């Protein structure tokens, strides 16, 4: 995660959800092996692994229910959609959480999008790497400065950690009215899925002794399965 060295970390809680975690790890390993086979021009093995992935996607409960839910909504079968949604929630409570979020606090809008980075992950060792991009837009009429960040990261086992740090990517940016600031960073995780949320501490800089305030970063998913959307 960004600037891990300058952050304070607090571990909060742990609870285990094994079955979905195991399936997700298998899926990640198959995908990585297919990429390796394709890069080494072992196309027969890549094709075999591709077919294995397709078969896996057909029977993997979360992927299957997501597909059925999407089809039900498209066909306006909302009773079925409700059932698929509830089944998803029962299997994995965060399975409907998107890999993006959008929240506005006191005129400061924070949009986030995460993506799984296969090339920097090692599923066989329980190492998963996620990148995320953040866009902060000042829709208010007052200039603000970003002072500190706070992240709450929860993995698929339910282990939650808090991280605090000064600024973002080594900066404490000033964001003028009707302008924005964007940056990218990353988060390593020991499970194939998780979630992030947090807040930025900011202050208005157009008046002396202005009090700082917290700007919400709404929850978003870290998932090797993605959410079927590439929109930021």
Short mmCIF file of C-alpha atoms in Angstrom, two decimals, residues 64-221:
data_model
loop_
_atom_site.label_atom_id
_atom_site.label_comp_id
_atom_site.label_asym_id
_atom_site.label_seq_id
_atom_site.Cartn_x
_atom_site.Cartn_y
_atom_site.Cartn_z
CA UNK A 64 -22.75 -18.21 -11.70
CA UNK A 65 -25.11 -16.20 -9.49
CA UNK A 66 -23.68 -12.92 -10.75
CA UNK A 67 -24.36 -14.03 -14.32
CA UNK A 68 -27.90 -15.17 -13.46
CA UNK A 69 -28.57 -11.93 -11.58
CA UNK A 70 -27.42 -9.84 -14.55
CA UNK A 71 -29.56 -11.86 -16.96
CA UNK A 72 -32.60 -11.66 -14.68
CA UNK A 73 -32.37 -7.87 -14.43
CA UNK A 74 -31.90 -7.55 -18.20
CA UNK A 75 -35.01 -9.70 -18.76
CA UNK A 76 -36.96 -7.79 -16.07
CA UNK A 77 -37.37 -11.00 -14.03
CA UNK A 78 -37.05 -9.05 -10.82
CA UNK A 79 -38.39 -11.80 -8.54
CA UNK A 80 -35.57 -14.06 -9.76
CA UNK A 81 -33.11 -11.19 -9.42
CA UNK A 82 -34.12 -10.77 -5.79
CA UNK A 83 -33.52 -14.45 -5.13
CA UNK A 84 -30.10 -14.45 -6.81
CA UNK A 85 -29.10 -11.31 -4.93
CA UNK A 86 -30.08 -12.83 -1.59
CA UNK A 87 -28.20 -16.06 -2.38
CA UNK A 88 -25.09 -14.05 -3.21
CA UNK A 89 -25.32 -12.17 0.06
CA UNK A 90 -25.65 -15.44 1.95
CA UNK A 91 -22.62 -17.04 0.26
CA UNK A 92 -20.31 -14.02 0.48
CA UNK A 93 -21.64 -10.90 2.23
CA UNK A 94 -19.39 -8.55 0.22
CA UNK A 95 -19.94 -10.27 -3.14
CA UNK A 96 -22.24 -7.48 -4.39
CA UNK A 97 -19.78 -4.76 -3.42
CA UNK A 98 -18.44 -3.08 -6.56
CA UNK A 99 -14.76 -2.60 -7.36
CA UNK A 100 -15.51 1.11 -7.45
CA UNK A 101 -17.13 3.67 -5.20
CA UNK A 102 -18.26 7.27 -5.33
CA UNK A 103 -18.96 9.55 -2.35
CA UNK A 104 -19.22 13.30 -1.76
CA UNK A 105 -18.58 15.07 1.54
CA UNK A 106 -18.96 18.85 1.88
CA UNK A 107 -18.51 19.29 -1.85
CA UNK A 108 -15.45 17.02 -2.09
CA UNK A 109 -16.14 14.05 -4.36
CA UNK A 110 -13.97 10.91 -4.12
CA UNK A 111 -14.19 8.24 -6.82
CA UNK A 112 -12.19 5.01 -6.61
CA UNK A 113 -11.64 2.05 -8.91
CA UNK A 114 -9.63 -1.08 -8.07
CA UNK A 115 -8.18 -3.75 -10.35
CA UNK A 116 -6.40 -7.06 -9.78
CA UNK A 117 -2.78 -7.16 -11.04
CA UNK A 118 -2.03 -10.75 -12.03
CA UNK A 119 1.58 -10.05 -12.98
CA UNK A 120 2.51 -9.02 -9.44
CA UNK A 121 0.50 -11.70 -7.67
CA UNK A 122 1.53 -15.18 -6.57
CA UNK A 123 -1.65 -17.10 -5.68
CA UNK A 124 0.29 -20.26 -4.79
CA UNK A 125 1.98 -18.26 -2.03
CA UNK A 126 -1.15 -16.43 -0.94
CA UNK A 127 0.02 -13.11 -2.38
CA UNK A 128 -2.49 -10.96 -4.28
CA UNK A 129 -1.78 -7.49 -5.60
CA UNK A 130 -4.44 -4.87 -6.30
CA UNK A 131 -4.01 -1.42 -7.81
CA UNK A 132 -6.50 1.38 -7.35
CA UNK A 133 -6.98 4.83 -8.84
CA UNK A 134 -8.54 7.73 -6.97
CA UNK A 135 -10.02 10.90 -8.39
CA UNK A 136 -10.75 13.73 -5.94
CA UNK A 137 -12.88 16.57 -7.29
CA UNK A 138 -13.55 19.80 -5.45
CA UNK A 139 -17.10 20.74 -6.43
CA UNK A 140 -17.30 23.41 -3.72
CA UNK A 141 -16.40 27.09 -3.90
CA UNK A 142 -13.54 26.87 -1.40
CA UNK A 143 -9.96 25.60 -1.84
CA UNK A 144 -8.96 22.62 0.27
CA UNK A 145 -5.76 20.80 1.19
CA UNK A 146 -5.49 17.07 1.77
CA UNK A 147 -3.61 16.53 5.03
CA UNK A 148 -3.82 12.86 5.95
CA UNK A 149 -5.29 9.55 4.82
CA UNK A 150 -6.89 6.70 6.73
CA UNK A 151 -7.58 3.29 5.23
CA UNK A 152 -9.56 0.36 6.63
CA UNK A 153 -8.62 -2.85 4.81
CA UNK A 154 -10.45 -6.14 5.38
CA UNK A 155 -9.37 -9.42 3.80
CA UNK A 156 -11.53 -12.46 2.94
CA UNK A 157 -10.83 -14.01 6.36
CA UNK A 158 -12.39 -11.01 8.07
CA UNK A 159 -9.07 -9.63 9.33
CA UNK A 160 -9.28 -5.85 9.46
CA UNK A 161 -6.36 -3.43 9.61
CA UNK A 162 -6.26 0.36 9.87
CA UNK A 163 -3.59 2.47 8.19
CA UNK A 164 -2.89 6.16 8.77
CA UNK A 165 -0.44 8.32 6.84
CA UNK A 166 0.45 11.89 5.90
CA UNK A 167 -0.95 13.06 2.56
CA UNK A 168 -0.98 10.72 -0.46
CA UNK A 169 1.95 9.51 -2.61
CA UNK A 170 4.26 11.91 -0.79
CA UNK A 171 2.09 14.98 -1.37
CA UNK A 172 -0.40 17.10 0.53
CA UNK A 173 -2.15 18.49 -2.53
CA UNK A 174 -4.11 21.74 -2.63
CA UNK A 175 -7.31 21.32 -4.66
CA UNK A 176 -8.86 24.53 -5.92
CA UNK A 177 -12.59 24.95 -6.55
CA UNK A 178 -13.82 23.15 -9.69
CA UNK A 179 -10.54 21.27 -10.08
CA UNK A 180 -9.37 17.82 -9.13
CA UNK A 181 -6.47 15.61 -8.17
CA UNK A 182 -5.83 12.02 -9.27
CA UNK A 183 -3.37 9.40 -8.15
CA UNK A 184 -2.79 5.67 -8.28
CA UNK A 185 -1.53 3.33 -5.61
CA UNK A 186 -1.69 -0.33 -4.65
CA UNK A 187 -2.62 -2.74 -1.90
CA UNK A 188 -1.13 -6.22 -1.36
CA UNK A 189 -3.49 -8.75 0.20
CA UNK A 190 -3.05 -12.30 1.49
CA UNK A 191 -6.47 -13.41 0.19
CA UNK A 192 -8.07 -13.25 -3.29
CA UNK A 193 -10.76 -10.87 -2.11
CA UNK A 194 -11.22 -8.06 0.34
CA UNK A 195 -12.50 -4.54 0.72
CA UNK A 196 -11.20 -1.05 1.38
CA UNK A 197 -12.76 2.11 2.74
CA UNK A 198 -11.55 5.11 4.68
CA UNK A 199 -11.34 8.87 4.70
CA UNK A 200 -9.14 11.84 3.91
CA UNK A 201 -8.54 14.56 6.47
CA UNK A 202 -8.78 17.94 4.72
CA UNK A 203 -9.07 21.60 5.60
CA UNK A 204 -10.19 24.77 3.89
CA UNK A 205 -7.23 27.06 3.25
CA UNK A 206 -9.04 30.30 2.42
CA UNK A 207 -9.42 31.19 6.11
CA UNK A 208 -6.87 31.15 8.91
CA UNK A 209 -7.42 28.55 11.64
CA UNK A 210 -10.00 26.61 9.65
CA UNK A 211 -10.87 23.31 11.29
CA UNK A 212 -10.07 20.12 9.46
CA UNK A 213 -12.82 17.74 8.36
CA UNK A 214 -13.04 14.15 7.13
CA UNK A 215 -13.98 13.25 3.57
CA UNK A 216 -15.40 9.75 3.16
CA UNK A 217 -13.94 7.12 0.85
CA UNK A 218 -16.88 4.78 0.34
CA UNK A 219 -16.28 1.00 0.54
CA UNK A 220 -15.10 -0.79 -2.59
CA UNK A 221 -14.09 -4.35 -3.36
#
